[in-house]
Short mmCIF file of C-alpha atoms in Angstrom, two decimals:
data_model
loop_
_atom_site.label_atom_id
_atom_site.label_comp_id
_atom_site.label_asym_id
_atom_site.label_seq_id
_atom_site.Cartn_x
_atom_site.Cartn_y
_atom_site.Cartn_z
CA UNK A 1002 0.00 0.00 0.00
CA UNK A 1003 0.97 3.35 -1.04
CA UNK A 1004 2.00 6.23 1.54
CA UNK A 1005 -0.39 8.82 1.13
CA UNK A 1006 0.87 12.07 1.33
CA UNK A 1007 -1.17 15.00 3.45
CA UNK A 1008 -0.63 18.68 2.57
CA UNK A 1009 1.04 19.30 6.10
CA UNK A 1010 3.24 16.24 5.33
CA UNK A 1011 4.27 17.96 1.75
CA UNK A 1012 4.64 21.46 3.31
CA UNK A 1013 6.98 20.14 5.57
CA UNK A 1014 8.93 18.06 2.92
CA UNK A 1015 9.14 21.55 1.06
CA UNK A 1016 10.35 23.38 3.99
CA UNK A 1017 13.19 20.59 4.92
CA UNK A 1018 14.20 21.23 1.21
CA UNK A 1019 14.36 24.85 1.42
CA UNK A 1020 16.63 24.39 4.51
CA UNK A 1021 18.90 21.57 3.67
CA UNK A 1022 19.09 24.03 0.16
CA UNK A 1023 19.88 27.31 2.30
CA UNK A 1024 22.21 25.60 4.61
CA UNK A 1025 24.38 24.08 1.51
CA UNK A 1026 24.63 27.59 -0.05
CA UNK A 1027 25.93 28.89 3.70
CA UNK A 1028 28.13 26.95 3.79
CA UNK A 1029 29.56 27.47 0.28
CA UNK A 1030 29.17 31.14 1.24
CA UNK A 1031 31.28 30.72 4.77
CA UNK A 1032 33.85 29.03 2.54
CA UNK A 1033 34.00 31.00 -0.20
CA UNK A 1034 34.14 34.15 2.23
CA UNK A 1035 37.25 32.43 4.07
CA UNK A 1036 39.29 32.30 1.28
CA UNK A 1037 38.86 35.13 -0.07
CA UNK A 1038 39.44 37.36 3.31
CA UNK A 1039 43.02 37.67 3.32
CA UNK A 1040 42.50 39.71 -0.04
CA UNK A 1041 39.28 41.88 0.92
CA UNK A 1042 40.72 44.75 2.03
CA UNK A 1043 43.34 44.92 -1.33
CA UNK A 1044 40.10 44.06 -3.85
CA UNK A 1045 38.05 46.80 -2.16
CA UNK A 1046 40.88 49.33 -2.28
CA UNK A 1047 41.37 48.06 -5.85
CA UNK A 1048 37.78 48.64 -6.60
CA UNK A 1049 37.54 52.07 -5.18
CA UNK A 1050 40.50 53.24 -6.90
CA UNK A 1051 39.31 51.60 -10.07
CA UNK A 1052 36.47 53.49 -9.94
CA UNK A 1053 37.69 56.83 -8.74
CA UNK A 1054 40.24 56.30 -11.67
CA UNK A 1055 37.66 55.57 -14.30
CA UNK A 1056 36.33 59.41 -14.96
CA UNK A 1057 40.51 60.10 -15.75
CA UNK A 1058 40.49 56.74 -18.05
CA UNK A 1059 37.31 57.82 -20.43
CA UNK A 1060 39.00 61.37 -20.53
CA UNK A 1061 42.77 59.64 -22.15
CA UNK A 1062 41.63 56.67 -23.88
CA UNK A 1063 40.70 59.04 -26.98
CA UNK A 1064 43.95 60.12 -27.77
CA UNK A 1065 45.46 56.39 -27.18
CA UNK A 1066 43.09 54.78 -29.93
CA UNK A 1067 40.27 54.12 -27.65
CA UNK A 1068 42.27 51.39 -25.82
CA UNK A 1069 41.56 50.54 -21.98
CA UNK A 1070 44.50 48.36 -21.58
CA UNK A 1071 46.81 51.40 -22.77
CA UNK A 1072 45.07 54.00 -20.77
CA UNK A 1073 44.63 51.91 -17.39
CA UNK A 1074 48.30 51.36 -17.68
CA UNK A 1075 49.40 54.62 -18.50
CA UNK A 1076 47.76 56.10 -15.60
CA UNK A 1077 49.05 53.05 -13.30
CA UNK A 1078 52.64 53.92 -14.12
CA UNK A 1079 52.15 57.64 -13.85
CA UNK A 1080 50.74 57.65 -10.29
CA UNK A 1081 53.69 54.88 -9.00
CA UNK A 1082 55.92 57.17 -10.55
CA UNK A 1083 54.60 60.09 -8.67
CA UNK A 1084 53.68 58.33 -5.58
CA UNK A 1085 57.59 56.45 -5.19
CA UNK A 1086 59.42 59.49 -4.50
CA UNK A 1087 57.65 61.14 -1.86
CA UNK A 1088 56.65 57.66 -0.30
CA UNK A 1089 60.63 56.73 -0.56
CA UNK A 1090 61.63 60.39 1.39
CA UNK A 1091 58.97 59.79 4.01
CA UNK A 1092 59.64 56.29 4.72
CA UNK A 1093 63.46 57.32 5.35
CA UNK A 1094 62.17 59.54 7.34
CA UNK A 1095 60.42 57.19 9.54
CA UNK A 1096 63.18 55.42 9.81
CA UNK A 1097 65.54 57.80 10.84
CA UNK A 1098 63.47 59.76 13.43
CA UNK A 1099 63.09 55.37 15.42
CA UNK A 1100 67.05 55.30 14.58
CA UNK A 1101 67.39 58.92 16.01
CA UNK A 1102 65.12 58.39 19.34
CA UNK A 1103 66.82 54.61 20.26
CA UNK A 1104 70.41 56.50 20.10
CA UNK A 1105 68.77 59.49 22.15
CA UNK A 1106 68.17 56.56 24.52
CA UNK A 1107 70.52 54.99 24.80
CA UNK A 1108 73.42 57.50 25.14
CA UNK A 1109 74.95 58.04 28.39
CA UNK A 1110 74.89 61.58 27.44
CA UNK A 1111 71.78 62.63 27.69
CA UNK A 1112 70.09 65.09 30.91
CA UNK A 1113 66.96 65.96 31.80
CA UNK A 1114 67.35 69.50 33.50
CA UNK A 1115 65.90 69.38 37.45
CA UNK A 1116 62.06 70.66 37.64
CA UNK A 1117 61.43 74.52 39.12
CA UNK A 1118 60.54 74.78 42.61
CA UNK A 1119 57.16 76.30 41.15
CA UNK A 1120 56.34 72.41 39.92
CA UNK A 1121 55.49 71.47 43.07
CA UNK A 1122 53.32 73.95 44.02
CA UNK A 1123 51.19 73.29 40.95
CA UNK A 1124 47.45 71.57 41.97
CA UNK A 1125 46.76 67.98 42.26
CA UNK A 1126 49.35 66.34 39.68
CA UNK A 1127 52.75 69.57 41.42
CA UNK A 1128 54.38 67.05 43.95
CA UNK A 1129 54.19 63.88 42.54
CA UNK A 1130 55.03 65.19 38.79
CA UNK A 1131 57.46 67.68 40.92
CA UNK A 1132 59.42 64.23 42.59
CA UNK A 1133 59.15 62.29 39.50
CA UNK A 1134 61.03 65.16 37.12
CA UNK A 1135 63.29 65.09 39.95
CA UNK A 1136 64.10 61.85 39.84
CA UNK A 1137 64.47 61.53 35.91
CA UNK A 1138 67.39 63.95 36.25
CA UNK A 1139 69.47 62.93 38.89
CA UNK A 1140 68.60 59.00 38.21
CA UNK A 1141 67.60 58.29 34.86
CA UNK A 1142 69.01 54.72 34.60
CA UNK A 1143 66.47 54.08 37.89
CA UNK A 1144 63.75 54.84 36.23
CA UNK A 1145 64.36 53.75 33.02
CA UNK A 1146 64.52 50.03 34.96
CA UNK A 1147 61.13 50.19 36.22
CA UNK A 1148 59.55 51.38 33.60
CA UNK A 1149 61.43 49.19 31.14
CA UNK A 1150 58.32 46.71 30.90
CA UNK A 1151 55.78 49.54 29.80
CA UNK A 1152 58.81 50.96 27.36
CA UNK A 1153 58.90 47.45 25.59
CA UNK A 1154 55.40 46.89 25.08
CA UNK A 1155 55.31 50.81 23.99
CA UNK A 1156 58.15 50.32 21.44
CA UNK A 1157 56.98 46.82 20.09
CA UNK A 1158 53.12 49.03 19.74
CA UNK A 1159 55.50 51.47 17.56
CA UNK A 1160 57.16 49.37 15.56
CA UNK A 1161 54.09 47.33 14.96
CA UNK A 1162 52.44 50.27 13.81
CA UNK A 1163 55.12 51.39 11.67
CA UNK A 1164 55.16 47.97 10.11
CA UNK A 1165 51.89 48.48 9.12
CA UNK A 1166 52.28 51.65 7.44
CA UNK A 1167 54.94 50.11 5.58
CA UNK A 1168 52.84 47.00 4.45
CA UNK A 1169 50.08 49.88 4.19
CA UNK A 1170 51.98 51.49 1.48
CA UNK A 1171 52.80 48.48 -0.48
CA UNK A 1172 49.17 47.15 -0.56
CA UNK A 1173 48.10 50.66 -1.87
CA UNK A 1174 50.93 50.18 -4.23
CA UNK A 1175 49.16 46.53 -5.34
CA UNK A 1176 45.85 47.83 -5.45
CA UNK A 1177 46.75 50.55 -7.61
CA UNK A 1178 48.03 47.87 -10.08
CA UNK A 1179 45.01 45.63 -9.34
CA UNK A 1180 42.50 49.08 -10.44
CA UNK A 1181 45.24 48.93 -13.35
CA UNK A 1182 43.17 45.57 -14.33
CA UNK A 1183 39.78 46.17 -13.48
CA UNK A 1184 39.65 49.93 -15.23
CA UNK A 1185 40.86 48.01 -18.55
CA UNK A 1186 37.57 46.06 -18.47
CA UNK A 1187 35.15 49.15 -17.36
CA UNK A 1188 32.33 48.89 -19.52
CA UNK A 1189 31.83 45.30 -18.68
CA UNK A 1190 32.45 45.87 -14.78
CA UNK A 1191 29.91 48.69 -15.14
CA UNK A 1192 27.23 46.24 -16.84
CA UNK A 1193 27.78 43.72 -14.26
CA UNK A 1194 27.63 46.04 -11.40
CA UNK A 1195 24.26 47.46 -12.84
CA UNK A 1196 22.79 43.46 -12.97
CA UNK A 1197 24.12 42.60 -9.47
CA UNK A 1198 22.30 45.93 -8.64
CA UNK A 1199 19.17 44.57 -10.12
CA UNK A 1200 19.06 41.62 -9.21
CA UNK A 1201 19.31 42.79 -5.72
CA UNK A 1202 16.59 45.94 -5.35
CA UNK A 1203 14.89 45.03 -9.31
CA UNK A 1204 15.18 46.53 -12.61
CA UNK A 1205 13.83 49.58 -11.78
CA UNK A 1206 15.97 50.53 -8.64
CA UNK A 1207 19.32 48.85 -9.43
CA UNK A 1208 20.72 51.67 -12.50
CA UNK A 1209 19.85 54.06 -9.64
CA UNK A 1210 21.17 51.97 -6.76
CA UNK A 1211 24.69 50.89 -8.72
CA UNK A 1212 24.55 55.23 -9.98
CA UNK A 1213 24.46 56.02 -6.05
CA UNK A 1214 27.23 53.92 -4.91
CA UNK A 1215 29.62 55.05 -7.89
CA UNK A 1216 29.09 58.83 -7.23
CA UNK A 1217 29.46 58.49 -3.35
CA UNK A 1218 32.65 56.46 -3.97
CA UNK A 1219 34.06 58.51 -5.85
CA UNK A 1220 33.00 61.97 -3.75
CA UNK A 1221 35.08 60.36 -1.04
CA UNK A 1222 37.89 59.03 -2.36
CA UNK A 1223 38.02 62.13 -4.11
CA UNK A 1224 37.15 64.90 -1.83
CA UNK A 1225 38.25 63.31 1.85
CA UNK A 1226 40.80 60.71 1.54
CA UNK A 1227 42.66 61.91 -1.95
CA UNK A 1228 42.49 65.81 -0.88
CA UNK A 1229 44.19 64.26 2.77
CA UNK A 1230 46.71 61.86 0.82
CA UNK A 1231 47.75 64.86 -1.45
CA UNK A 1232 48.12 67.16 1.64
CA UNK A 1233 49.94 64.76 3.32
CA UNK A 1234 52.46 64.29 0.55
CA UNK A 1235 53.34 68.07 0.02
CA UNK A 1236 53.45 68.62 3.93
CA UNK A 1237 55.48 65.99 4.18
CA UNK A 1238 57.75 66.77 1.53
CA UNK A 1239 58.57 69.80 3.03
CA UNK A 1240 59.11 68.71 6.34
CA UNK A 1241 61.76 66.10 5.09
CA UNK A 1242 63.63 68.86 2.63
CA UNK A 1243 63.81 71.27 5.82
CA UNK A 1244 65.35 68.41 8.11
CA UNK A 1245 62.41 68.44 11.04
CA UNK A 1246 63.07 65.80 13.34
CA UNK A 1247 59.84 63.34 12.80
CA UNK A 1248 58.90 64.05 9.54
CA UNK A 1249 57.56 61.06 8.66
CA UNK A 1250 55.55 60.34 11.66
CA UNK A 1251 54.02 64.29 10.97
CA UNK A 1252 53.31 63.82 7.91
CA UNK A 1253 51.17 60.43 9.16
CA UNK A 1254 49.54 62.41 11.74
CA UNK A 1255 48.76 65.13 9.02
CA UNK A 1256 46.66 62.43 6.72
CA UNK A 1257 44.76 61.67 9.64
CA UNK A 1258 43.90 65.32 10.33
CA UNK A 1259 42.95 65.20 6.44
CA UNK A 1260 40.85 62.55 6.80
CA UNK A 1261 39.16 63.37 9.76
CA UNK A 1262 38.33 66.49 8.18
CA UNK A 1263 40.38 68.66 10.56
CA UNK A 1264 42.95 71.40 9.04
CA UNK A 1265 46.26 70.31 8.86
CA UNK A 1266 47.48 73.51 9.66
CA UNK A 1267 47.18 72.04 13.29
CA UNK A 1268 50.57 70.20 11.92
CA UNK A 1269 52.20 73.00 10.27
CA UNK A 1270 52.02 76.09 12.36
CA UNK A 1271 54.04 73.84 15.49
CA UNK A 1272 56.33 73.02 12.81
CA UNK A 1273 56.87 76.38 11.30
CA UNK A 1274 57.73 77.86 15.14
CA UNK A 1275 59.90 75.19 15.64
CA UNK A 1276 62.04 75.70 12.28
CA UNK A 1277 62.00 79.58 13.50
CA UNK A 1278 63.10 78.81 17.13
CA UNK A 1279 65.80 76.63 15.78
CA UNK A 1280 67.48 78.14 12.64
CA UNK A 1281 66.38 81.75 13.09
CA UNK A 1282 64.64 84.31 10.50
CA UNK A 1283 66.07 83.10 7.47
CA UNK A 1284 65.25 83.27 3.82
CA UNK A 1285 64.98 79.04 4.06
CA UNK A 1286 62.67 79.02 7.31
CA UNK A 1287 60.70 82.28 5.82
CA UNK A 1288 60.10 79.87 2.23
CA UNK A 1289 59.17 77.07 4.23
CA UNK A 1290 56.70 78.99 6.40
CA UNK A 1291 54.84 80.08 3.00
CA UNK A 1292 55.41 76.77 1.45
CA UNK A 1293 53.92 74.62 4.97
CA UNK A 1294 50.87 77.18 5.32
CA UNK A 1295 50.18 77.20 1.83
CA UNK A 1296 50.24 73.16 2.21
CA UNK A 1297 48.35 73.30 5.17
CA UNK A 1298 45.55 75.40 3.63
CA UNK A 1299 45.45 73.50 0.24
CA UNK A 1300 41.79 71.83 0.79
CA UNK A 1301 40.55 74.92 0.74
CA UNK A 1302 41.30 75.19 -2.73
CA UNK A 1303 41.31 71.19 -3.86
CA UNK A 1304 37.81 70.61 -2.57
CA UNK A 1305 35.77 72.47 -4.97
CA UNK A 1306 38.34 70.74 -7.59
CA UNK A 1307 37.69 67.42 -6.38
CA UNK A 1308 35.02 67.01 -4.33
CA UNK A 1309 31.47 65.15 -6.16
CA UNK A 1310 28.50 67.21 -6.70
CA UNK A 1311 25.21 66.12 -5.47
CA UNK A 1312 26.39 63.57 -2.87
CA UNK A 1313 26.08 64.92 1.21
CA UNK A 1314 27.92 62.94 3.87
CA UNK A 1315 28.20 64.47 7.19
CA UNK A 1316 31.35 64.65 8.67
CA UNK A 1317 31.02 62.45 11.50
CA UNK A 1318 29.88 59.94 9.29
CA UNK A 1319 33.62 60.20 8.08
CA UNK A 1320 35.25 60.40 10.90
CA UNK A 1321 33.69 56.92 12.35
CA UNK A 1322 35.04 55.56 9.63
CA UNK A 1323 38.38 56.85 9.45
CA UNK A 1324 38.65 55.80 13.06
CA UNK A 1325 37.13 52.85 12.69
CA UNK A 1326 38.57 51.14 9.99
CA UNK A 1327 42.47 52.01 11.37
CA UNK A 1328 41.70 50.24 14.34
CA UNK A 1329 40.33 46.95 12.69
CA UNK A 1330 41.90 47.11 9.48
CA UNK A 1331 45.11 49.28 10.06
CA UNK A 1332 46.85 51.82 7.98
CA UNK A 1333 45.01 50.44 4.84
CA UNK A 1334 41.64 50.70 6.63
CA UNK A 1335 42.20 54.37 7.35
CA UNK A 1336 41.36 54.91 3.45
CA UNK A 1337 39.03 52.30 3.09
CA UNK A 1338 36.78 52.88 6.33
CA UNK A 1339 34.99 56.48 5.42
CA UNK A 1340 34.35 55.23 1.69
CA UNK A 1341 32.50 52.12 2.56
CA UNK A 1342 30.27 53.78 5.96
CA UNK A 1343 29.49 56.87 3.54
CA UNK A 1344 28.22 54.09 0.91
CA UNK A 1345 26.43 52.27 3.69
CA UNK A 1346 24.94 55.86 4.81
CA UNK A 1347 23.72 56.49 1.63
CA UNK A 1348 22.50 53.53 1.17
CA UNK A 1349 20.47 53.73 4.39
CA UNK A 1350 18.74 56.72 3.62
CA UNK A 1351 18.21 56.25 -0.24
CA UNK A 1352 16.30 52.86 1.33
CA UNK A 1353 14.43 54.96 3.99
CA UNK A 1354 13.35 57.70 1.61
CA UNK A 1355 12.47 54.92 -1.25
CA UNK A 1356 9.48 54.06 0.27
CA UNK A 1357 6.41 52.11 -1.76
CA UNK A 1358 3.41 54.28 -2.42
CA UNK A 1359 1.35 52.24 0.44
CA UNK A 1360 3.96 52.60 3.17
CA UNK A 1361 3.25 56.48 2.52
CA UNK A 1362 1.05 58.20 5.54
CA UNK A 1363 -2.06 59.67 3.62
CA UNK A 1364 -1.04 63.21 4.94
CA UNK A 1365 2.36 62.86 3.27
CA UNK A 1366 0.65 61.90 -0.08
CA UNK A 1367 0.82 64.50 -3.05
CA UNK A 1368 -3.50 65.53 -3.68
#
């Protein structure tokens, strides 16, 4: 006799398929997603260069025969070209100002001058900073004992960090040749980002959906991060041509300013009375003053250059992210983390404000 089969009986046959079906495919995803990690960070860099890059592509192709392959590479080789020298001086830099601090440290000849009577006197923190000063100058080798734990673990943090700048550097360096790639194959990237689009929100949202992502992409890559990265770069420049001590590690801190949407000049004016306290009122320190506040000030002038038109992302928005992404992703992430929250943002709201005609209150409905 035949088993007969109820319609609760199928519906539950249906719904075991759908889940043995849905947990093969996560687990293909899981998979797929682990082995593709260790790369995610250098493919989405890749990808938002490619397609901050792409606008500069259409522009050049025309006088190279309408090739992608020639254009993408031309503009590849250009910017390592441009980017090598002033990545080369800063990374000496770096180097020299860890070099310059361990020999600081560890020669015999260097004094701390005794504290002012008035230290002591100062509220809450006078006595205890007053006896500590006190005892860095008379016995240095003391204190440098006890505290040698906390200066390891400081020094390994430094290095660390400075490691990943370095490895920072040559991932943008492989990304850049990896946008290279993708910009030589534009038109079909842009077709397939416009299906994935579609096939995500439908036909009619995804050309608008794929349209948003590109233009907020490239209003941040273009108006926070490469406005920062340039900054950085001439700042630094000039700090390592003048000889300040640290110009490396300033010209770090000034990209984060950039980025965080802070003026750089917070860098530069410090700098520019320490070049005058040091070498005097001269026609070098008076050239660099112009030349560092000039620097400093440059966003003022490369925004409206650079920045996209019609896209709005609020500045906190791009400060979590700058933030955010160098503390989970490192140096890299520091680029990476305010273009993928403003996308996210963006998205957000364009999902908010795209709302079917029923989910509409009847007082917000056009008569």
């Amino acid at each position: 006799m035949l088993p007969t089969f109820t319609p609760d009986k199928a519906l539950t046959r249906g719904m075991l398929d759908v889940l043995i079906r849905a947990g093969l495919i996560a687990v293909l995803v899981i998979f797929c997603f682990q082995i593709f990690h260790p790369f995610l960070n250098l493919m989405l860099w890749a990808v938002i260069l490619a397609i901050t890059l792409y606008p500069l592509q259409n522009r050049i192709k025309g006088r190279l025969g309408n090739r992608d392959g020639r254009a993408a590479t031309l503009i590849v080789l250009l910017a390592i070209a441009i980017l090598m020298v002033p990545i080369y001086l800063l990374g000496t830099s770096m180097t020299e100002s860890v070099e310059n601090a361990l020999t600081i440290v560890r020669s015999e000849s260097f004094h701390i001058p005794p504290p002012g009577e008035k230290v002591a006197t100062w509220p809450l923190i006078g006595q205890p900073l007053y006896d500590f000063w006190l005892q860095l100058s008379t016995d240095m080798s003391g204190v440098v004992r006890k505290l040698l734990p906390y200066i390891k673990s400081f020094s390994l943090n430094v290095l660390g960090k400075l490691a990943d700048v370095g490895v920072g550097f040559l991932m943008f360096i492989g990304a850049l040749i990896i946008a290279g790639i993708l910009m030589a194959y534009g038109d079909t990237g842009n077709r397939s980002a416009v299906q994935i689009a579609s096939r995500i929100s439908g036909p009619e949202r995804g050309p608008r959906l794929a349209a948003l992502c590109t233009a907020t992409i490239r209003a941040v890559a273009q108006g926070v991060v490469g406005i920062a990265f340039i900054q950085m770069l001439l700042v630094g420049v000039g700090f390592v041509v003048m000889g300040i001590p640290g110009a490396g590690l300033l010209a770090l801190a000034a990209l984060l300013l950039g980025i965080m949407q802070l003026p750089v000049v917070l860098i530069s004016l410090p700098v520019i009375a320490y070049a005058f306290a040091t070498e005097g009122a001269s026609v070098a320190t008076i050239i660099f003053a112009i030349y560092s506040l000039v620097a400093g000030m440059a966003d003022n002038v490369l925004k409206p250059l650079m920045l996209g038109r019609g896209v709005d992302v609020p500045m906190p928005v791009i400060l979590i992210g700058a933030l955010g992404g160098m503390v989970t992703n490192g140096f890299i992430g520091l680029f990476i983390g305010p273009v993928i929250l403003a996308v996210g943002y963006q998205l957000f709201w364009q999902w908010v404000e795209d709302q079917p005609p029923s989910a509409v209150p009847d007082e917000q409905k056009p008569v």
